[in-house]
N, CA and C of each residue as an Amber inpcrd file, in Angstrom:
protein
   666
  56.0500000 106.4550000  76.9270000  55.1360000 106.3050000  78.0670000
  53.6930000 106.1220000  77.6810000  53.2800000 106.9170000  76.6670000
  51.9130000 106.7500000  76.1420000  51.7410000 105.3220000  75.6490000
  52.7240000 104.7810000  74.9860000  52.6770000 103.3520000  74.4440000
  52.5620000 102.4260000  75.6330000  53.2740000 102.6150000  76.7270000
  53.1630000 101.6900000  77.9190000  51.7710000 101.7430000  78.4390000
  51.1970000 102.9940000  78.6290000  49.8720000 103.0390000  79.1910000
  48.8380000 102.3320000  78.3140000  49.0470000 102.4780000  76.9180000
  48.1000000 101.8080000  76.0370000  48.3120000 100.3890000  76.0550000
  49.5320000  99.8630000  76.2550000  49.7460000  98.4250000  76.3780000
  49.0480000  97.8680000  77.6090000  49.1780000  98.6390000  78.7600000
  48.4640000  98.1430000  79.9660000  46.9990000  98.0510000  79.7400000
  46.4180000  99.0970000  79.0720000  44.9560000  99.0670000  78.7750000
  44.6370000  97.8220000  78.0060000  45.4140000  97.5340000  76.9320000
  45.1430000  96.3870000  76.1020000  45.2120000  95.0600000  76.8590000
  46.2410000  94.9560000  77.6990000  46.4340000  93.7520000  78.5100000
  45.1900000  93.5290000  79.4240000  44.7280000  94.5540000  80.1230000
  43.6110000  94.4310000  81.0010000  42.3780000  94.0970000  80.2100000
  42.1500000  94.6410000  79.0040000  40.9740000  94.3170000  78.2140000
  40.9790000  92.9120000  77.6140000  42.0870000  92.4920000  77.2560000
  42.2450000  91.0770000  76.7860000  42.1070000  90.0660000  77.8570000
  42.6330000  90.4520000  79.0040000  42.3980000  89.4600000  80.2110000
  40.9400000  89.5050000  80.6170000  40.3170000  90.6820000  80.5710000
  38.8610000  90.7220000  80.8260000  38.0780000  89.8060000  79.8860000
  38.4430000  89.8670000  78.5860000  37.8020000  88.9700000  77.5960000
  38.0280000  87.5140000  77.9220000  39.2160000  87.2280000  78.3700000
  39.5650000  85.8560000  78.7730000  38.5960000  85.3560000  79.8780000
  38.4340000  86.2360000  80.9100000  37.6040000  85.7600000  81.9650000
  36.1530000  85.7250000  81.6260000  35.7460000  86.5020000  80.5660000
  34.3140000  86.4660000  80.2090000  33.9180000  85.4280000  79.1410000
  34.9410000  84.8760000  78.4870000  34.6360000  83.8840000  77.3130000
  33.6070000  82.8460000  77.6820000  33.6770000  82.2070000  78.7980000
  32.6350000  81.1330000  79.0810000  31.1940000  81.6910000  79.0410000
  30.9780000  82.9240000  79.2830000  29.6280000  83.4550000  79.3880000
  29.1950000  84.3200000  78.2280000  30.1030000  84.4130000  77.1420000
  29.8310000  85.2490000  76.0340000  29.1120000  84.4990000  74.8690000
  28.1340000  85.2230000  74.2530000  27.5680000  84.6530000  73.0130000
  28.4840000  85.1590000  71.9110000  28.2770000  84.5150000  70.7700000
  29.0780000  84.9340000  69.5890000  28.8390000  86.3960000  69.2130000
  27.6040000  86.8610000  69.3440000  27.3330000  88.2320000  69.0450000
  28.1000000  89.1620000  70.0530000  28.0890000  88.8440000  71.3080000
  28.7880000  89.6770000  72.3000000  30.3000000  89.5970000  72.0950000
  30.8340000  88.3970000  71.8070000  32.2090000  88.3040000  71.4810000
  32.6600000  89.1300000  70.2520000  31.8360000  89.1630000  69.2760000
  32.1440000  89.9670000  68.1230000  32.2030000  91.3980000  68.4130000
  31.3310000  91.8430000  69.2100000  31.3380000  93.2840000  69.6360000
  32.5490000  93.6330000  70.4900000  32.9530000  92.7430000  71.3780000
  34.1240000  92.9560000  72.1900000  35.3970000  93.0100000  71.3240000
  35.4300000  92.0430000  70.4000000  36.6220000  92.0400000  69.5000000
  36.6870000  93.2910000  68.6160000  35.5900000  93.8080000  68.1970000
  35.5790000  95.0340000  67.5000000  36.1440000  96.1710000  68.2800000
  35.8190000  96.2600000  69.5620000  36.3280000  97.2840000  70.4890000
  37.8150000  97.1270000  70.6670000  38.2720000  95.8650000  70.8170000
  39.7140000  95.6380000  70.9660000  40.4600000  95.9260000  69.7270000
  39.8660000  95.6830000  68.5370000  40.4610000  96.0600000  67.2810000
  40.6430000  97.5770000  67.1710000  39.7140000  98.3070000  67.6700000
  39.7540000  99.7410000  67.5820000  40.9230000 100.2080000  68.5320000
  41.0330000  99.6530000  69.6680000  42.1030000  99.9100000  70.6590000
  43.4390000  99.5560000  70.0130000  43.5260000  98.4750000  69.2640000
  44.7510000  98.0640000  68.5700000  45.1510000  99.0690000  67.5410000
  44.1460000  99.6280000  66.8210000  44.4440000 100.6470000  65.7970000
  44.9870000 101.9220000  66.4600000  44.4410000 102.3120000  67.6240000
  44.9890000 103.4400000  68.3640000  46.4960000 103.1840000  68.6020000
  46.8750000 101.9630000  68.9810000  48.3200000 101.6610000  69.1790000
  49.1060000 101.8120000  67.9390000  48.5310000 101.3280000  66.8460000
  49.2120000 101.4360000  65.5190000  49.4690000 102.9200000  65.1210000
  48.4140000 103.7630000  65.3470000  48.6060000 105.1620000  65.0490000
  49.6560000 105.7940000  65.9160000  49.7380000 105.3740000  67.1360000
  50.7970000 105.9150000  68.0600000  52.1290000 105.4560000  67.5810000
  52.2700000 104.2330000  67.1170000  53.5650000 103.7780000  66.4980000
  53.9580000 104.6920000  65.3700000  52.9990000 104.9530000  64.4370000
  53.3470000 105.6720000  63.2830000  53.7970000 107.1400000  63.7350000
  53.1450000 107.7180000  64.6960000  53.5210000 108.9820000  65.1600000
  54.9810000 108.9370000  65.8090000  55.2590000 107.8880000  66.4890000
  56.5960000 107.7390000  67.1700000  57.6310000 107.5490000  66.0600000
  57.2800000 106.8480000  64.9480000  58.1770000 106.7090000  63.8240000
  58.6700000 107.9860000  63.3110000  57.8240000 108.9950000  63.1750000
  58.1560000 110.2860000  62.6820000  59.2080000 111.0160000  63.7140000
  58.8830000 110.7430000  64.9920000  59.8650000 111.3220000  65.9900000
  61.1730000 110.6380000  65.9250000  61.2340000 109.3820000  65.8130000
  62.4590000 108.6070000  65.6290000  63.2800000 109.1460000  64.3760000
  62.6510000 109.3380000  63.2420000  63.3180000 109.7630000  62.0410000
  63.9520000 111.0700000  62.2700000  63.1780000 112.0520000  62.8460000
  63.6750000 113.4400000  63.0260000  64.8560000 113.4160000  64.0380000
  64.7560000 112.6400000  65.1480000  65.7380000 112.6110000  66.1630000
  67.1210000 111.9680000  65.5890000  66.9730000 110.8600000  64.9190000
  68.1910000 110.2170000  64.4110000  68.8220000 111.0070000  63.2930000
  68.0070000 111.6980000  62.3930000  68.5960000 112.5300000  61.3580000
  69.3250000 113.7120000  61.8860000  68.7840000 114.3100000  62.9970000
  69.3910000 115.4610000  63.5330000  70.7760000 115.0590000  64.2790000
  70.7540000 113.8880000  64.9360000  71.9890000 113.3790000  65.4760000
  73.0170000 113.0410000  64.4390000  72.5610000 112.5460000  63.3570000
  73.5020000 112.2110000  62.2020000  74.0230000 113.5680000  61.6260000
  73.1780000 114.5420000  61.4550000  73.5410000 115.8260000  60.9800000
  74.6490000 116.5160000  61.8480000  74.4850000 116.3830000  63.1210000
  75.4480000 116.9870000  64.0850000  76.8030000 116.2740000  63.9890000
  76.8220000 114.9220000  63.8830000  78.0060000 114.1570000  63.7500000
  78.7400000 114.5660000  62.4060000  77.9630000 114.7160000  61.4670000
  78.5400000 115.0980000  60.0690000  79.1830000 116.5210000  60.1640000
  78.5540000 117.4380000  60.9530000  79.1430000 118.7340000  61.0890000
  80.5210000 118.7320000  61.7790000  80.6340000 117.8640000  62.7670000
  81.7980000 117.8700000  63.5930000  82.8940000 116.9600000  62.9750000
  82.4750000 115.8220000  62.4520000  83.4770000 114.9070000  61.8380000
  82.8910000 114.4440000  60.4370000  82.9900000 115.2810000  59.4270000
  82.4700000 114.8730000  58.1040000  83.0430000 113.5920000  57.5940000
  82.0720000 112.7680000  57.0190000  82.4550000 111.5210000  56.3470000
  82.5900000 110.3480000  57.2930000  82.3400000 110.5770000  58.5940000
  82.4350000 109.4410000  59.5390000  81.2290000 108.4780000  59.4290000
  80.0470000 109.0120000  59.2950000  78.7530000 108.2490000  59.1810000
  78.7610000 107.5710000  57.8140000  78.5280000 106.2870000  57.7550000
  78.6770000 105.5030000  56.5560000  77.3060000 105.3550000  55.7660000
  76.1950000 105.6700000  56.4050000  74.9030000 105.4410000  55.7400000
  74.2500000 106.7810000  55.3920000  73.3680000 106.7230000  54.3720000
  72.7230000 107.9510000  53.9360000  71.4310000 108.1660000  54.6540000
  71.0410000 109.3950000  54.6780000  69.7820000 109.8980000  55.2890000
  68.5920000 109.1120000  54.6850000  68.5770000 109.0370000  53.3080000
  67.4670000 108.3630000  52.5860000  67.3050000 106.8220000  53.0980000
  68.3930000 106.2320000  53.3580000  68.3470000 104.8420000  53.8140000
  67.6230000 104.7410000  55.1280000  67.9220000 105.5740000  56.0460000
  67.2660000 105.6230000  57.3500000  65.7030000 105.8350000  57.1550000
  65.4130000 106.8250000  56.3990000  63.9670000 107.1170000  56.2380000
  63.2480000 105.9120000  55.5900000  63.8990000 105.2820000  54.5930000
  63.2650000 104.1230000  53.8820000  62.9820000 103.0070000  54.9020000
  64.0170000 102.7500000  55.7810000  63.9260000 101.6160000  56.7250000
  62.7490000 101.7860000  57.7060000  62.3720000 103.0440000  57.9640000
  61.1980000 103.3000000  58.8500000  59.8970000 103.3690000  58.0070000
  59.8910000 104.0420000  56.8810000  58.6960000 104.2580000  56.1640000
  58.1870000 103.0800000  55.3130000  59.1210000 102.3450000  54.6320000
  58.6990000 101.2720000  53.8040000  57.8840000 100.2550000  54.5060000
  58.3140000  99.7080000  55.7120000  57.4390000  98.7320000  56.3830000
  55.9770000  99.2860000  56.6400000  55.9360000 100.5450000  57.0320000
  54.5310000 101.1620000  57.2880000  53.7620000 101.1770000  56.0640000
  54.2570000 101.5680000  54.9590000  53.5610000 101.6460000  53.6900000
  53.1700000 100.2900000  53.2510000  54.0700000  99.3040000  53.3100000
  53.7350000  97.9080000  52.8900000  52.6540000  97.3940000  53.7940000
  52.7690000  97.6610000  55.1040000  51.6890000  97.2420000  56.0360000
  50.3700000  97.7210000  55.6210000  50.2580000  99.0410000  55.3120000
  48.9780000  99.6110000  54.8480000  48.4330000  98.9170000  53.6380000
  49.3750000  98.7920000  52.6560000  49.0140000  98.1460000  51.3750000
  48.4740000  96.7420000  51.5740000  49.1290000  95.9960000  52.5270000
  48.7080000  94.6070000  52.7310000  47.3480000  94.4800000  53.3840000
  46.8550000  95.5860000  54.0080000  45.5070000  95.5320000  54.5780000
  44.4530000  95.5680000  53.4480000  44.8870000  96.1050000  52.2260000
  43.9570000  96.1390000  51.1110000  44.2150000  94.9550000  50.2320000
  45.4550000  94.5190000  50.1080000  45.9130000  93.3700000  49.2800000
  46.4460000  92.2920000  50.2600000  45.6720000  91.4960000  50.8690000
  46.1930000  90.4540000  51.8210000  47.3230000  89.6120000  51.2540000
  47.3860000  89.4340000  49.9350000  48.4710000  88.5970000  49.3620000
  49.8370000  89.1580000  49.6630000  49.8400000  90.4850000  49.9750000
  51.1730000  91.0650000  50.2740000  51.5030000  90.9850000  51.7890000
  50.6840000  90.3640000  52.5850000  51.0000000  90.3830000  53.9840000
  52.3230000  89.7010000  54.3360000  52.5390000  88.4780000  53.7860000
  53.9170000  87.8500000  54.1220000  55.0280000  88.6870000  53.6770000
  55.0730000  89.0890000  52.3520000  56.2000000  90.0100000  52.0070000
  56.3830000  91.2820000  52.8290000  55.3330000  91.8530000  53.2400000
  55.2990000  93.0540000  54.0730000  55.8920000  92.7040000  55.4770000
  55.5080000  91.5430000  55.9500000  55.9320000  91.1030000  57.2950000
  57.4770000  90.8320000  57.2830000  57.9340000  90.1010000  56.2250000
  59.3280000  89.8000000  56.1080000  60.2160000  91.0350000  55.9360000
  59.7270000  92.0030000  55.1460000  60.4690000  93.1880000  54.9940000
  60.6300000  93.9830000  56.2860000  59.4210000  94.0300000  57.0530000
  59.4710000  94.7710000  58.3170000  60.4000000  94.1370000  59.3000000
  60.3840000  92.7700000  59.4190000  61.2900000  92.0830000  60.2760000
  62.7340000  92.2980000  59.8230000  63.0270000  92.3230000  58.5170000
  64.4000000  92.4150000  58.0650000  64.9220000  93.7800000  58.2720000
  64.2050000  94.7790000  58.3970000  64.6460000  96.1800000  58.6460000
  65.2610000  96.2890000  60.0720000  65.0160000  95.4160000  60.9320000
  65.5480000  95.5370000  62.3460000  67.0650000  95.4700000  62.3610000
  67.6250000  94.5920000  61.5150000  69.0980000  94.4690000  61.4970000
  69.8330000  95.7300000  61.0170000  69.5010000  96.3060000  59.8720000
  70.2430000  97.5520000  59.4720000  69.9260000  98.7620000  60.4290000
  68.7200000  98.7490000  61.0150000  68.4500000  99.8020000  62.0120000
  69.3120000  99.6980000  63.2820000  69.6050000  98.4310000  63.7400000
  70.5240000  98.2490000  64.8310000  71.8760000  98.8220000  64.4620000
  72.4010000  98.4600000  63.2520000  73.6940000  98.9540000  62.8090000
  73.7410000 100.4510000  62.7480000  72.6440000 101.0760000  62.2300000
  72.7370000 102.5000000  62.0650000  72.6840000 103.2450000  63.4010000
  71.7650000 102.8010000  64.2640000  71.6500000 103.4350000  65.5500000
  72.9010000 103.2210000  66.4030000  73.4880000 102.0860000  66.2690000
  74.7270000 101.7490000  66.9760000  75.8930000 102.7060000  66.4870000
  75.8340000 102.9970000  65.1860000  76.8960000 103.8760000  64.7060000
  76.7330000 105.2820000  65.2260000  75.4940000 105.8030000  65.3530000
  75.2630000 107.0480000  65.9030000  75.7170000 107.0490000  67.4130000
  75.4210000 105.9170000  68.1150000  75.9980000 105.7890000  69.5060000
  77.4450000 105.8770000  69.5790000  78.1090000 105.1030000  68.6860000
  79.5960000 105.0990000  68.6930000  80.2290000 106.4550000  68.4370000
  79.6310000 107.1690000  67.4420000  80.2320000 108.3950000  66.9990000
  79.5830000 109.6230000  67.6860000  78.6950000 109.3690000  68.7000000
  78.0670000 110.5100000  69.3790000  79.0410000 111.4200000  70.1200000
  80.0560000 110.8120000  70.6180000  81.1650000 111.6560000  71.2580000
  82.3440000 111.5820000  70.4140000  82.7450000 112.7090000  69.7610000
  83.8380000 112.6380000  68.7990000  85.1750000 112.2710000  69.4070000
  85.4590000 112.5210000  70.6140000  86.7850000 112.2250000  71.2110000
  86.7890000 110.8680000  71.8450000  85.6080000 110.3260000  72.1200000
  85.5150000 109.0070000  72.7130000  84.5220000 108.1060000  72.0000000
  84.9140000 107.7660000  70.7410000  83.9640000 106.7870000  69.9880000
  83.8390000 105.5180000  70.8100000  82.6670000 105.2370000  71.2070000
  82.4390000 104.0550000  72.0560000  82.4020000 102.7090000  71.3140000
  82.4410000 101.6140000  72.0780000  82.1920000 100.3250000  71.3720000
  80.7780000 100.0960000  71.1300000  80.4400000  98.9180000  70.6300000
  79.0670000  98.5800000  70.2780000  78.2460000  98.6790000  71.5990000
  77.0560000  99.2900000  71.5150000  76.2320000  99.4490000  72.6180000
  75.3150000  98.1730000  72.8170000  75.4470000  97.5560000  73.9830000
  74.6020000  96.4360000  74.3220000  73.1620000  96.8630000  74.3800000
  72.8610000  98.1020000  74.8580000  71.5400000  98.5050000  74.9510000
  70.8930000  98.6670000  73.6100000  71.6680000  99.1520000  72.6430000
  71.0510000  99.3130000  71.2490000  70.7720000  97.9360000  70.6270000
  71.6470000  96.9540000  70.8790000  71.4050000  95.5960000  70.3840000
  70.1330000  95.0320000  71.0970000  70.0340000  95.1490000  72.3820000
  68.8580000  94.6790000  73.0560000  67.5730000  95.3000000  72.5250000
  67.6510000  96.6320000  72.3130000  66.5170000  97.3180000  71.7080000
  66.0640000  96.7100000  70.3850000  67.0580000  96.4260000  69.5020000
  66.7930000  95.8630000  68.2090000  66.2360000  94.4630000  68.3050000
  66.8250000  93.6610000  69.0960000  66.4530000  92.2220000  69.2450000
  65.0590000  92.1340000  69.8560000  64.7620000  92.8990000  70.9100000
  63.4780000  92.8560000  71.5590000  62.3820000  93.3440000  70.5960000
  62.7620000  94.4360000  69.8200000  61.8010000  94.9480000  68.7930000
  61.4420000  93.9680000  67.8250000  62.4740000  93.1460000  67.3260000
  62.2520000  92.0800000  66.3740000  61.3380000  91.0090000  66.9380000
  61.5810000  90.5600000  68.1710000  60.7080000  89.5280000  68.8790000
  59.3190000  89.9540000  69.1080000  59.2410000  91.2070000  69.4830000
  57.8030000  91.7940000  69.6850000  57.0210000  91.7480000  68.4540000
  57.6450000  92.1750000  67.2980000  56.9550000  92.2490000  66.0650000
  56.5630000  90.8600000  65.5600000  57.5490000  89.9000000  65.7470000
  57.3240000  88.5330000  65.2980000  56.1240000  87.9120000  66.1420000
  56.1420000  88.1540000  67.4420000  55.0880000  87.5620000  68.3100000
  53.7620000  88.2220000  67.9770000  53.7280000  89.5440000  67.7000000
  52.5100000  90.1880000  67.3720000  51.9270000  89.7000000  66.0290000
  52.7560000  89.4250000  65.0610000  52.3230000  88.8260000  63.7990000
  51.6740000  87.4910000  63.9800000  52.2930000  86.5920000  64.7930000
  51.6960000  85.2900000  65.0070000  50.4320000  85.4190000  65.7700000
  50.4270000  86.1980000  66.8690000  49.2510000  86.3080000  67.6730000
  48.0390000  86.9170000  66.8040000  48.3400000  87.9540000  66.0250000
  47.2980000  88.6010000  65.2390000  46.7020000  87.6670000  64.1470000
  47.6010000  86.8060000  63.5840000  47.1050000  85.8950000  62.5770000
  46.2260000  84.8070000  63.2730000  46.5400000  84.4160000  64.4930000
  45.7580000  83.4520000  65.1760000  44.3780000  84.0900000  65.4970000
  44.3630000  85.3570000  65.9610000  43.2140000  86.0930000  66.2140000
  42.3080000  86.1860000  64.9470000  43.0110000  86.4920000  63.8080000
  42.2460000  86.6340000  62.5680000  41.5080000  85.3860000  62.1950000
  42.1560000  84.2100000  62.4400000  41.4290000  82.9400000  62.1750000
  40.2630000  82.6660000  63.0700000  40.3610000  83.0300000  64.3330000
  39.3030000  82.9120000  65.2740000  38.1140000  83.8110000  64.9330000
  38.4640000  85.0510000  64.4670000  37.4270000  86.0260000  64.0560000
  36.7200000  85.5400000  62.8070000  37.5040000  84.8630000  61.9550000
  36.8670000  84.2500000  60.7120000  35.8510000  83.1570000  61.1130000
  36.2810000  82.3380000  62.1620000  35.3540000  81.3140000  62.5990000
  34.0900000  81.9330000  63.1600000  34.2080000  83.0480000  63.8800000
  33.0390000  83.7400000  64.4610000  32.1140000  84.2560000  63.3850000
  32.7390000  84.8070000  62.3440000  31.8700000  85.3410000  61.2310000
  31.1410000  84.1870000  60.5460000  31.7970000  82.9320000  60.3980000
  31.0350000  81.8610000  59.8140000  29.8870000  81.3900000  60.7290000
  30.1260000  81.3950000  62.0720000  29.1180000  80.9680000  63.0040000
  27.9420000  81.9760000  62.9560000  28.2640000  83.2410000  62.8520000
  27.2080000  84.2560000  62.7940000  26.3800000  84.1310000  61.5280000
  27.0600000  83.7720000  60.4160000  26.4200000  83.6520000  59.0890000
  25.5890000  82.3680000  59.1370000  25.8520000  81.4230000  59.9320000
  25.0710000  80.1710000  60.0540000  24.0090000  80.2830000  61.0340000
  23.5970000  81.5380000  61.3540000  22.5380000  81.7630000  62.3070000
  22.7630000  81.2100000  63.7200000  24.0400000  81.2460000  64.1530000
  24.3320000  80.7510000  65.4550000  24.7820000  81.9580000  66.3540000
  24.2140000  83.1220000  66.0190000  24.5730000  84.3650000  66.6920000
  24.4100000  84.3100000  68.1620000  23.4470000  83.5160000  68.6780000
  23.2360000  83.4860000  70.0880000  23.9310000  82.2950000  70.7440000
  24.6540000  81.4870000  70.0410000  25.4280000  80.3970000  70.5400000
  26.5630000  80.9540000  71.3940000  27.0440000  80.1260000  72.2560000
  28.1610000  80.4400000  73.1040000  29.4950000  80.4910000  72.2850000
  30.3520000  81.3920000  72.5910000  31.6750000  81.4460000  71.7880000
  32.5840000  80.3080000  72.2560000  33.4050000  79.8430000  71.3090000
  34.2900000  78.7360000  71.5530000  35.3400000  79.1080000  72.5950000
  35.6860000  78.1620000  73.3900000  36.7380000  78.3850000  74.3600000
  38.1270000  78.5340000  73.7510000  38.2280000  78.3520000  72.4040000
  39.4610000  78.5910000  71.7050000  39.9100000  80.0270000  71.8240000
  39.0110000  80.9340000  72.1960000  39.2560000  82.3280000  72.2830000
  40.1930000  82.6370000  73.5100000  40.1530000  81.6740000  74.4600000
  40.9230000  81.8680000  75.7060000  42.3760000  81.9320000  75.4090000
  43.0180000  80.9330000  74.7070000  44.4360000  80.9790000  74.4440000
  44.7990000  82.1390000  73.5610000  43.8720000  82.5270000  72.6950000
  44.1770000  83.7070000  71.7630000  44.2350000  84.9980000  72.5550000
  43.3510000  85.1510000  73.5470000  43.3590000  86.3490000  74.3490000
  44.6520000  86.3240000  75.2800000  45.1330000  85.2000000  75.7030000
  46.4040000  85.0440000  76.4470000  47.5530000  85.4800000  75.5930000
  47.5740000  84.9670000  74.2440000  48.6550000  85.3230000  73.3360000
  48.6980000  86.8270000  73.1020000  47.5230000  87.4080000  72.9070000
  47.4610000  88.9100000  72.6310000  47.9890000  89.6670000  73.9530000
  47.6530000  89.1760000  75.0690000  48.1510000  89.7780000  76.3760000
  49.5940000  89.7890000  76.4510000  50.2040000  88.5180000  76.1780000
  51.6630000  88.3970000  76.1800000  52.3090000  89.3120000  75.1330000
  51.6970000  89.4840000  73.9590000  52.1840000  90.3640000  72.9470000
  52.3140000  91.8400000  73.4170000  51.2910000  92.2360000  74.1550000
  51.2870000  93.6260000  74.7140000  52.2260000  93.7380000  75.8680000
  52.3810000  92.6760000  76.6620000  53.4260000  92.7020000  77.7590000
  54.8230000  92.9560000  77.1430000  55.1440000  92.1110000  76.1160000
  56.3820000  92.2820000  75.3920000  56.5430000  93.6790000  74.7860000
  55.4960000  94.1890000  74.2760000  55.5190000  95.5670000  73.7180000
  55.8050000  96.6320000  74.8040000  55.2810000  96.4690000  75.9640000
  55.5370000  97.3320000  77.0550000  56.9870000  97.2630000  77.5040000
  57.5230000  96.0050000  77.5770000  58.9770000  95.8450000  77.8390000
  59.8140000  96.5420000  76.8320000  59.4730000  96.3280000  75.5780000
  60.1520000  97.0490000  74.4470000  60.1460000  98.5870000  74.6540000
  59.0670000  99.1030000  75.0860000  58.9570000 100.5580000  75.2460000
  59.9300000 100.9820000  76.4010000  60.0210000 100.1790000  77.3990000
  60.9530000 100.5210000  78.5200000  62.4030000 100.4870000  78.0410000
  62.7440000  99.4710000  77.2610000  64.0980000  99.3830000  76.7460000
  64.3720000 100.5990000  75.7580000  63.3370000 100.9420000  74.9760000
  63.4600000 102.0490000  74.0020000  63.7870000 103.3680000  74.7970000
  63.0380000 103.5810000  75.9040000  63.2750000 104.7980000  76.6930000
  64.5900000 104.8660000  77.2400000  65.0950000 103.7390000  77.7600000
  66.4450000 103.6980000  78.3960000  67.4590000 103.9220000  77.2450000
  67.2790000 103.3530000  76.0870000  68.2680000 103.4410000  75.0240000
  68.3330000 104.9140000  74.5300000  67.1240000 105.4960000  74.3130000
  67.1270000 106.9540000  73.7920000  67.7020000 107.8450000  74.8740000
  67.4880000 107.5450000  76.1130000  68.0080000 108.4260000  77.1670000
  69.5920000 108.3510000  77.1450000  70.1340000 107.1630000  77.0610000
  71.5740000 107.0870000  77.0900000  72.0970000 107.6450000  75.7300000
  71.4650000 107.4310000  74.6130000  71.9280000 107.9290000  73.3780000
  71.9310000 109.4160000  73.3670000  70.9080000 110.1000000  73.9700000
  70.8060000 111.5360000  74.0120000  71.8590000 112.0970000  74.9560000
  72.1200000 111.4250000  76.1300000  73.1230000 111.9420000  77.0150000
  74.5180000 111.9110000  76.3450000  74.8570000 110.8400000  75.7380000
  76.1850000 110.7270000  75.0840000  76.2620000 111.7430000  73.9790000
  75.2250000 111.8780000  73.1340000  75.2770000 112.9060000  72.0470000
  75.3560000 114.3640000  72.6090000  74.6880000 114.5940000  73.6620000
  74.7800000 115.9580000  74.2610000  76.2200000 116.1950000  74.7530000
  76.8060000 115.2680000  75.3960000  78.0880000 115.3860000  75.8670000
  79.1270000 115.6410000  74.7270000  78.8550000 115.0030000  73.5680000
  79.5890000 115.1980000  72.4690000  79.4700000 116.5600000  71.8160000
  78.2660000 117.1670000  71.8910000  78.0910000 118.4780000  71.4050000
  78.7480000 119.5370000  72.2300000  78.9070000 119.2440000  73.5570000
  79.4770000 120.2630000  74.4830000  81.0190000 120.1150000  74.4730000
  81.5520000 119.1200000  73.8950000  83.0440000 118.9130000  73.8710000
  83.6340000 119.8750000  72.8520000  84.5290000 120.7340000  73.2490000
  85.1750000 121.7150000  72.2720000  85.9730000 120.9730000  71.1960000
């Protein structure tokens, strides 16, 4: 829910920038983008915090399944932790070493597939007497998460190029010149990225709710 509220804030701010672009100087646009960047980092920190919660929740569910039906879960705890942590670490390293940006992005996107498989296995084995089929909701969660990350990568790269152009314009003593209208489609792309992220958060809430309910029923089954 916190993520959804932050997404809504980002959407309104990017659309406000869209509306103001025709009247902004390069200096003003640079200041606005710095504020939006800080807001984006707040969202990133929230994602990292949520990652810790995901790891703890899924490991506890896995542990409960192992206690009731030993040997049923096919993946190791370390694998789950690595799938969540490695993309975060690589993302941090790529901010210092931009040459690692593409490998970090590819690794992060690739982790969605094994995560879908692992979470779906927890879903299936959550109730020991009624192992369910593949969960459509888990698959939707994974696919939407993949699409959101892919769209964010493309939109953020586009934004980075526009910010680079602004820095060149500022360096050329054009600080008081009007900002290019190229920033309008960029602001729209960032808005769409945050809309998709809000949709992903809704799917994640529904998926976790159903996962927890099924797992709770399984724990109560004698």
